[in-house]
């Protein structure tokens, strides 16, 4: 079945450093979504990417969708303590109706 | 924005009893809702897709007789964990999409239910 791999599993950075999490799918995706889950909270939608090679920005967050639509990344510039949480990618196949979540990357930021 | 309310937030029950979890879309109608299970520091595993007015679609390995899903209205889906055992202890979370295209719209998640079976 469809698998979505996400790395790293965990990252601890100093405040002000950059952070990147990567997502890779075993099959071509129709779209990919990113969610953030704060400790003790529920996942909150960040963004959806649909087009091959698409790049979207939200303030310090940059999201990319690979040309082959099988991988994606989320990059945070100059992390802040408010960025702490788990970041999940979730991909949907071209012929499927399920959203498959990656394992998530736990981000911790030292101030 | 679209809000999904889930109740209860946490529940402790004895082994062998049943627990019902409610998931409501407060400001939109949801013909489809999704139930996930999340273990500590792990990803969200889709358990089943709840369809209003029809039977739920369960993922492989999920026992439909143990995890009963009812989607009686466009704003309410319930998950009942029957004859709960300690291994059912987990974080259960529901979600729904407010977009016209359920399968290409963002998901809005409830706050989740922490179930502990003693």
PDB file of C-alpha atoms in Angstrom:
ATOM      1  CA  UNK A   1       0.000   0.000   0.000  1.00  0.00           C
ATOM      2  CA  UNK A   2       0.887   3.615  -0.161  1.00  0.00           C
ATOM      3  CA  UNK A   3       3.582   4.714   2.263  1.00  0.00           C
ATOM      4  CA  UNK A   4       4.696   8.164   3.246  1.00  0.00           C
ATOM      5  CA  UNK A   5       8.101   8.334   4.876  1.00  0.00           C
ATOM      6  CA  UNK A   6       9.107  11.391   6.861  1.00  0.00           C
ATOM      7  CA  UNK A   7      12.504  12.340   8.264  1.00  0.00           C
ATOM      8  CA  UNK A   8      13.968  13.217  10.610  1.00  0.00           C
ATOM      9  CA  UNK A   9      11.925  11.730  13.400  1.00  0.00           C
ATOM     10  CA  UNK A  10      13.163  14.293  15.845  1.00  0.00           C
ATOM     11  CA  UNK A  11      15.133  17.528  15.718  1.00  0.00           C
ATOM     12  CA  UNK A  12      16.353  19.767  18.487  1.00  0.00           C
ATOM     13  CA  UNK A  13      17.589  23.197  17.334  1.00  0.00           C
ATOM     14  CA  UNK A  14      18.804  26.391  18.911  1.00  0.00           C
ATOM     15  CA  UNK A  15      16.412  29.287  18.553  1.00  0.00           C
ATOM     16  CA  UNK A  16      17.305  31.162  15.398  1.00  0.00           C
ATOM     17  CA  UNK A  17      18.561  28.097  13.536  1.00  0.00           C
ATOM     18  CA  UNK A  18      16.780  26.752  10.495  1.00  0.00           C
ATOM     19  CA  UNK A  19      14.813  23.506  10.384  1.00  0.00           C
ATOM     20  CA  UNK A  20      13.745  21.214   7.564  1.00  0.00           C
ATOM     21  CA  UNK A  21      11.596  18.109   7.470  1.00  0.00           C
ATOM     22  CA  UNK A  22      11.327  15.869   4.424  1.00  0.00           C
ATOM     23  CA  UNK A  23       8.574  13.680   3.137  1.00  0.00           C
ATOM     24  CA  UNK A  24       8.846  10.924   0.552  1.00  0.00           C
ATOM     25  CA  UNK A  25       6.079   8.843  -0.972  1.00  0.00           C
ATOM     26  CA  UNK A  26       6.317   5.426  -2.556  1.00  0.00           C
ATOM     27  CA  UNK A  27       3.745   6.494  -5.154  1.00  0.00           C
ATOM     28  CA  UNK A  28       2.901   9.645  -7.072  1.00  0.00           C
ATOM     29  CA  UNK A  29       0.681  11.978  -5.112  1.00  0.00           C
ATOM     30  CA  UNK A  30      -2.218  14.103  -6.291  1.00  0.00           C
ATOM     31  CA  UNK A  31      -1.584  16.496  -3.452  1.00  0.00           C
ATOM     32  CA  UNK A  32       0.254  16.785  -0.195  1.00  0.00           C
ATOM     33  CA  UNK A  33      -0.824  18.546   2.963  1.00  0.00           C
ATOM     34  CA  UNK A  34       1.154  19.688   5.976  1.00  0.00           C
ATOM     35  CA  UNK A  35      -0.125  19.825   9.534  1.00  0.00           C
ATOM     36  CA  UNK A  36       1.306  21.030  12.831  1.00  0.00           C
ATOM     37  CA  UNK A  37       0.432  19.454  16.153  1.00  0.00           C
ATOM     38  CA  UNK A  38       1.444  21.291  19.292  1.00  0.00           C
ATOM     39  CA  UNK A  39       2.216  19.175  22.371  1.00  0.00           C
ATOM     40  CA  UNK A  40      -1.066  17.977  23.818  1.00  0.00           C
ATOM     41  CA  UNK A  41      -3.038  19.404  20.936  1.00  0.00           C
ATOM     42  CA  UNK A  42      -4.591  18.279  17.700  1.00  0.00           C
ATOM     43  CA  UNK A  43      -3.208  18.596  14.169  1.00  0.00           C
ATOM     44  CA  UNK A  44      -3.839  21.930  12.515  1.00  0.00           C
ATOM     45  CA  UNK A  45      -3.764  22.341   8.763  1.00  0.00           C
ATOM     46  CA  UNK A  46      -0.919  24.470   7.427  1.00  0.00           C
ATOM     47  CA  UNK A  47      -0.991  24.174   3.656  1.00  0.00           C
ATOM     48  CA  UNK A  48      -1.786  22.031   0.637  1.00  0.00           C
ATOM     49  CA  UNK A  49       0.439  21.627  -2.416  1.00  0.00           C
ATOM     50  CA  UNK A  50      -0.998  20.361  -5.673  1.00  0.00           C
ATOM     51  CA  UNK A  51       1.229  21.271  -8.595  1.00  0.00           C
ATOM     52  CA  UNK A  52       4.503  19.659  -9.591  1.00  0.00           C
ATOM     53  CA  UNK A  53       7.416  21.780  -8.371  1.00  0.00           C
ATOM     54  CA  UNK A  54       5.137  24.060  -6.389  1.00  0.00           C
ATOM     55  CA  UNK A  55       6.645  26.303  -3.735  1.00  0.00           C
ATOM     56  CA  UNK A  56       4.555  28.161  -1.193  1.00  0.00           C
ATOM     57  CA  UNK A  57       5.580  30.428   1.641  1.00  0.00           C
ATOM     58  CA  UNK A  58       3.933  31.369   4.890  1.00  0.00           C
ATOM     59  CA  UNK A  59       6.104  33.926   6.666  1.00  0.00           C
ATOM     60  CA  UNK A  60       9.135  31.902   7.827  1.00  0.00           C
ATOM     61  CA  UNK A  61       7.777  28.600   6.485  1.00  0.00           C
ATOM     62  CA  UNK A  62       8.558  27.414   2.965  1.00  0.00           C
ATOM     63  CA  UNK A  63       6.825  24.373   1.496  1.00  0.00           C
ATOM     64  CA  UNK A  64       7.962  22.559  -1.622  1.00  0.00           C
ATOM     65  CA  UNK A  65       6.427  19.816  -3.749  1.00  0.00           C
ATOM     66  CA  UNK A  66       8.820  17.824  -5.880  1.00  0.00           C
ATOM     67  CA  UNK A  67       8.767  17.766  -9.647  1.00  0.00           C
ATOM     68  CA  UNK A  68       7.773  14.091  -9.634  1.00  0.00           C
ATOM     69  CA  UNK A  69       5.101  14.761  -7.002  1.00  0.00           C
ATOM     70  CA  UNK A  70       6.569  12.082  -4.767  1.00  0.00           C
ATOM     71  CA  UNK A  71       8.400  14.211  -2.233  1.00  0.00           C
ATOM     72  CA  UNK A  72       7.920  17.376  -0.279  1.00  0.00           C
ATOM     73  CA  UNK A  73       9.693  19.480   2.295  1.00  0.00           C
ATOM     74  CA  UNK A  74       8.921  22.051   4.933  1.00  0.00           C
ATOM     75  CA  UNK A  75      11.637  24.538   5.826  1.00  0.00           C
ATOM     76  CA  UNK A  76      11.451  26.937   8.744  1.00  0.00           C
ATOM     77  CA  UNK A  77      13.834  29.875   8.732  1.00  0.00           C
ATOM     78  CA  UNK A  78      15.135  31.237  12.041  1.00  0.00           C
ATOM     79  CA  UNK A  79      13.092  29.035  14.334  1.00  0.00           C
ATOM     80  CA  UNK A  80      11.296  30.462  17.326  1.00  0.00           C
ATOM     81  CA  UNK A  81      10.035  28.759  20.473  1.00  0.00           C
ATOM     82  CA  UNK A  82       6.508  29.027  19.092  1.00  0.00           C
ATOM     83  CA  UNK A  83       7.515  26.646  16.298  1.00  0.00           C
ATOM     84  CA  UNK A  84       7.727  23.768  18.759  1.00  0.00           C
ATOM     85  CA  UNK A  85       5.518  20.812  17.859  1.00  0.00           C
ATOM     86  CA  UNK A  86       5.209  17.863  15.529  1.00  0.00           C
ATOM     87  CA  UNK A  87       5.004  18.511  11.825  1.00  0.00           C
ATOM     88  CA  UNK A  88       3.172  15.951   9.708  1.00  0.00           C
ATOM     89  CA  UNK A  89       2.996  15.619   5.985  1.00  0.00           C
ATOM     90  CA  UNK A  90       0.010  13.800   4.537  1.00  0.00           C
ATOM     91  CA  UNK A  91      -0.204  12.609   0.979  1.00  0.00           C
ATOM     92  CA  UNK A  92      -3.066  11.537  -1.218  1.00  0.00           C
ATOM     93  CA  UNK A  93      -2.533   9.275  -4.206  1.00  0.00           C
ATOM     94  CA  UNK A  94      -3.875  10.104  -7.637  1.00  0.00           C
ATOM     95  CA  UNK A  95      -6.384   7.275  -7.463  1.00  0.00           C
ATOM     96  CA  UNK A  96      -6.988   7.025  -3.763  1.00  0.00           C
ATOM     97  CA  UNK A  97      -9.343   8.748  -1.453  1.00  0.00           C
ATOM     98  CA  UNK A  98      -7.277   8.370   1.675  1.00  0.00           C
ATOM     99  CA  UNK A  99      -4.880  10.806   3.211  1.00  0.00           C
ATOM    100  CA  UNK A 100      -1.808   8.919   4.446  1.00  0.00           C
ATOM    101  CA  UNK A 101       0.171  10.627   7.159  1.00  0.00           C
ATOM    102  CA  UNK A 102       3.901  10.530   7.557  1.00  0.00           C
ATOM    103  CA  UNK A 103       5.342   9.612  10.938  1.00  0.00           C
ATOM    104  CA  UNK A 104       5.903  13.246  11.810  1.00  0.00           C
ATOM    105  CA  UNK A 105       8.950  15.231  12.840  1.00  0.00           C
ATOM    106  CA  UNK A 106       9.119  16.452  16.411  1.00  0.00           C
ATOM    107  CA  UNK A 107      10.723  19.878  16.617  1.00  0.00           C
ATOM    108  CA  UNK A 108      12.141  21.217  19.855  1.00  0.00           C
ATOM    109  CA  UNK A 109      13.621  24.697  20.043  1.00  0.00           C
ATOM    110  CA  UNK A 110      16.109  25.760  22.714  1.00  0.00           C
ATOM    111  CA  UNK A 111      15.973  29.400  23.694  1.00  0.00           C
TER     112      UNK A 111
ATOM    113  CA  UNK B   1     -13.244  28.898  10.471  1.00  0.00           C
ATOM    114  CA  UNK B   2     -14.448  25.320  10.443  1.00  0.00           C
ATOM    115  CA  UNK B   3     -14.589  23.781  13.901  1.00  0.00           C
ATOM    116  CA  UNK B   4     -14.784  20.136  14.873  1.00  0.00           C
ATOM    117  CA  UNK B   5     -15.761  19.374  18.434  1.00  0.00           C
ATOM    118  CA  UNK B   6     -14.903  16.049  20.033  1.00  0.00           C
ATOM    119  CA  UNK B   7     -16.204  14.773  23.339  1.00  0.00           C
ATOM    120  CA  UNK B   8     -15.094  13.625  25.817  1.00  0.00           C
ATOM    121  CA  UNK B   9     -11.538  14.911  25.958  1.00  0.00           C
ATOM    122  CA  UNK B  10     -10.482  12.065  28.158  1.00  0.00           C
ATOM    123  CA  UNK B  11     -12.095   9.006  29.639  1.00  0.00           C
ATOM    124  CA  UNK B  12     -11.013   6.256  31.986  1.00  0.00           C
ATOM    125  CA  UNK B  13     -12.988   3.060  31.896  1.00  0.00           C
ATOM    126  CA  UNK B  14     -12.786  -0.439  33.217  1.00  0.00           C
ATOM    127  CA  UNK B  15     -11.883  -3.372  31.044  1.00  0.00           C
ATOM    128  CA  UNK B  16     -14.944  -4.885  29.411  1.00  0.00           C
ATOM    129  CA  UNK B  17     -17.017  -1.725  29.303  1.00  0.00           C
ATOM    130  CA  UNK B  18     -17.891   0.325  26.226  1.00  0.00           C
ATOM    131  CA  UNK B  19     -17.036   3.937  25.555  1.00  0.00           C
ATOM    132  CA  UNK B  20     -18.701   6.298  23.110  1.00  0.00           C
ATOM    133  CA  UNK B  21     -16.833   9.215  21.561  1.00  0.00           C
ATOM    134  CA  UNK B  22     -18.697  11.973  19.732  1.00  0.00           C
ATOM    135  CA  UNK B  23     -17.419  14.088  16.893  1.00  0.00           C
ATOM    136  CA  UNK B  24     -19.398  17.118  15.759  1.00  0.00           C
ATOM    137  CA  UNK B  25     -18.861  19.595  12.977  1.00  0.00           C
ATOM    138  CA  UNK B  26     -20.076  22.832  14.535  1.00  0.00           C
ATOM    139  CA  UNK B  27     -20.361  25.243  11.622  1.00  0.00           C
ATOM    140  CA  UNK B  28     -20.402  23.060   8.554  1.00  0.00           C
ATOM    141  CA  UNK B  29     -21.927  19.845   7.311  1.00  0.00           C
ATOM    142  CA  UNK B  30     -19.747  16.815   6.921  1.00  0.00           C
ATOM    143  CA  UNK B  31     -20.970  13.879   4.871  1.00  0.00           C
ATOM    144  CA  UNK B  32     -17.675  12.209   5.577  1.00  0.00           C
ATOM    145  CA  UNK B  33     -15.691  12.105   8.775  1.00  0.00           C
ATOM    146  CA  UNK B  34     -12.490  10.271   9.538  1.00  0.00           C
ATOM    147  CA  UNK B  35     -11.449   8.487  12.699  1.00  0.00           C
ATOM    148  CA  UNK B  36      -7.781   8.201  13.575  1.00  0.00           C
ATOM    149  CA  UNK B  37      -5.819   6.582  16.339  1.00  0.00           C
ATOM    150  CA  UNK B  38      -2.545   8.008  17.544  1.00  0.00           C
ATOM    151  CA  UNK B  39      -0.019   6.317  19.814  1.00  0.00           C
ATOM    152  CA  UNK B  40       2.422   8.446  21.816  1.00  0.00           C
ATOM    153  CA  UNK B  41       4.900  10.242  19.576  1.00  0.00           C
ATOM    154  CA  UNK B  42       3.624   8.381  16.559  1.00  0.00           C
ATOM    155  CA  UNK B  43       1.657   9.231  13.478  1.00  0.00           C
ATOM    156  CA  UNK B  44      -2.060   9.243  12.888  1.00  0.00           C
ATOM    157  CA  UNK B  45      -3.386   5.916  11.733  1.00  0.00           C
ATOM    158  CA  UNK B  46      -6.658   6.019   9.859  1.00  0.00           C
ATOM    159  CA  UNK B  47      -9.114   3.603  11.430  1.00  0.00           C
ATOM    160  CA  UNK B  48     -12.223   4.198   9.395  1.00  0.00           C
ATOM    161  CA  UNK B  49     -14.095   6.582   7.170  1.00  0.00           C
ATOM    162  CA  UNK B  50     -17.512   7.484   8.469  1.00  0.00           C
ATOM    163  CA  UNK B  51     -20.199   8.149   5.862  1.00  0.00           C
ATOM    164  CA  UNK B  52     -23.440   9.893   6.699  1.00  0.00           C
ATOM    165  CA  UNK B  53     -26.378   7.594   6.201  1.00  0.00           C
ATOM    166  CA  UNK B  54     -24.359   4.546   5.263  1.00  0.00           C
ATOM    167  CA  UNK B  55     -21.891   2.061   6.671  1.00  0.00           C
ATOM    168  CA  UNK B  56     -18.432   3.119   7.640  1.00  0.00           C
ATOM    169  CA  UNK B  57     -15.437   1.959   5.671  1.00  0.00           C
ATOM    170  CA  UNK B  58     -12.844   0.345   7.897  1.00  0.00           C
ATOM    171  CA  UNK B  59      -9.138   0.114   7.264  1.00  0.00           C
ATOM    172  CA  UNK B  60      -7.462  -3.235   7.082  1.00  0.00           C
ATOM    173  CA  UNK B  61      -6.855  -4.664  10.521  1.00  0.00           C
ATOM    174  CA  UNK B  62      -9.503  -2.581  12.276  1.00  0.00           C
ATOM    175  CA  UNK B  63     -12.283  -4.673  13.777  1.00  0.00           C
ATOM    176  CA  UNK B  64     -15.622  -3.180  12.800  1.00  0.00           C
ATOM    177  CA  UNK B  65     -17.438  -5.025  15.583  1.00  0.00           C
ATOM    178  CA  UNK B  66     -15.107  -3.582  18.152  1.00  0.00           C
ATOM    179  CA  UNK B  67     -15.041  -0.034  16.866  1.00  0.00           C
ATOM    180  CA  UNK B  68     -18.627   0.791  16.018  1.00  0.00           C
ATOM    181  CA  UNK B  69     -19.144   3.917  13.954  1.00  0.00           C
ATOM    182  CA  UNK B  70     -22.425   5.682  13.474  1.00  0.00           C
ATOM    183  CA  UNK B  71     -22.869   8.767  11.307  1.00  0.00           C
ATOM    184  CA  UNK B  72     -26.525   9.548  11.813  1.00  0.00           C
ATOM    185  CA  UNK B  73     -26.518  13.182  10.734  1.00  0.00           C
ATOM    186  CA  UNK B  74     -24.459  15.603   8.673  1.00  0.00           C
ATOM    187  CA  UNK B  75     -22.863  17.023  11.804  1.00  0.00           C
ATOM    188  CA  UNK B  76     -22.354  14.057  14.080  1.00  0.00           C
ATOM    189  CA  UNK B  77     -20.325  10.875  13.965  1.00  0.00           C
ATOM    190  CA  UNK B  78     -19.783   8.586  16.930  1.00  0.00           C
ATOM    191  CA  UNK B  79     -17.157   5.965  17.634  1.00  0.00           C
ATOM    192  CA  UNK B  80     -17.967   3.333  20.229  1.00  0.00           C
ATOM    193  CA  UNK B  81     -15.163   1.202  21.570  1.00  0.00           C
ATOM    194  CA  UNK B  82     -16.928  -1.959  22.667  1.00  0.00           C
ATOM    195  CA  UNK B  83     -15.669  -4.287  25.374  1.00  0.00           C
ATOM    196  CA  UNK B  84     -12.607  -2.138  25.832  1.00  0.00           C
ATOM    197  CA  UNK B  85      -9.322  -3.692  26.889  1.00  0.00           C
ATOM    198  CA  UNK B  86      -6.086  -2.059  28.070  1.00  0.00           C
ATOM    199  CA  UNK B  87      -4.577  -2.415  24.602  1.00  0.00           C
ATOM    200  CA  UNK B  88      -7.330  -0.106  23.321  1.00  0.00           C
ATOM    201  CA  UNK B  89      -5.884   2.694  25.422  1.00  0.00           C
ATOM    202  CA  UNK B  90      -4.879   5.394  22.991  1.00  0.00           C
ATOM    203  CA  UNK B  91      -5.599   8.850  21.627  1.00  0.00           C
ATOM    204  CA  UNK B  92      -8.570   8.802  19.269  1.00  0.00           C
ATOM    205  CA  UNK B  93      -9.115  11.774  17.033  1.00  0.00           C
ATOM    206  CA  UNK B  94     -11.716  12.588  14.437  1.00  0.00           C
ATOM    207  CA  UNK B  95     -11.566  14.920  11.485  1.00  0.00           C
ATOM    208  CA  UNK B  96     -13.768  16.289   8.768  1.00  0.00           C
ATOM    209  CA  UNK B  97     -13.441  18.426   5.694  1.00  0.00           C
ATOM    210  CA  UNK B  98     -15.493  21.554   5.150  1.00  0.00           C
ATOM    211  CA  UNK B  99     -14.617  21.762   1.477  1.00  0.00           C
ATOM    212  CA  UNK B 100     -16.901  20.716  -1.335  1.00  0.00           C
ATOM    213  CA  UNK B 101     -14.328  18.146  -2.403  1.00  0.00           C
ATOM    214  CA  UNK B 102     -13.831  16.074   0.730  1.00  0.00           C
ATOM    215  CA  UNK B 103     -10.814  14.287  -0.591  1.00  0.00           C
ATOM    216  CA  UNK B 104      -8.897  17.349  -1.747  1.00  0.00           C
ATOM    217  CA  UNK B 105      -9.664  19.758   1.046  1.00  0.00           C
ATOM    218  CA  UNK B 106      -7.929  20.358   4.361  1.00  0.00           C
ATOM    219  CA  UNK B 107      -8.971  18.293   7.330  1.00  0.00           C
ATOM    220  CA  UNK B 108     -10.207  19.922  10.499  1.00  0.00           C
ATOM    221  CA  UNK B 109      -9.436  17.860  13.555  1.00  0.00           C
ATOM    222  CA  UNK B 110     -11.249  17.529  16.830  1.00  0.00           C
ATOM    223  CA  UNK B 111      -9.281  17.928  20.038  1.00  0.00           C
ATOM    224  CA  UNK B 112      -9.058  14.177  20.445  1.00  0.00           C
ATOM    225  CA  UNK B 113     -10.074  11.768  23.192  1.00  0.00           C
ATOM    226  CA  UNK B 114      -7.539  10.173  25.498  1.00  0.00           C
ATOM    227  CA  UNK B 115      -8.896   6.738  26.385  1.00  0.00           C
ATOM    228  CA  UNK B 116      -7.394   4.810  29.270  1.00  0.00           C
ATOM    229  CA  UNK B 117      -8.694   1.322  29.969  1.00  0.00           C
ATOM    230  CA  UNK B 118      -7.829  -0.095  33.367  1.00  0.00           C
TER     231      UNK B 118
END
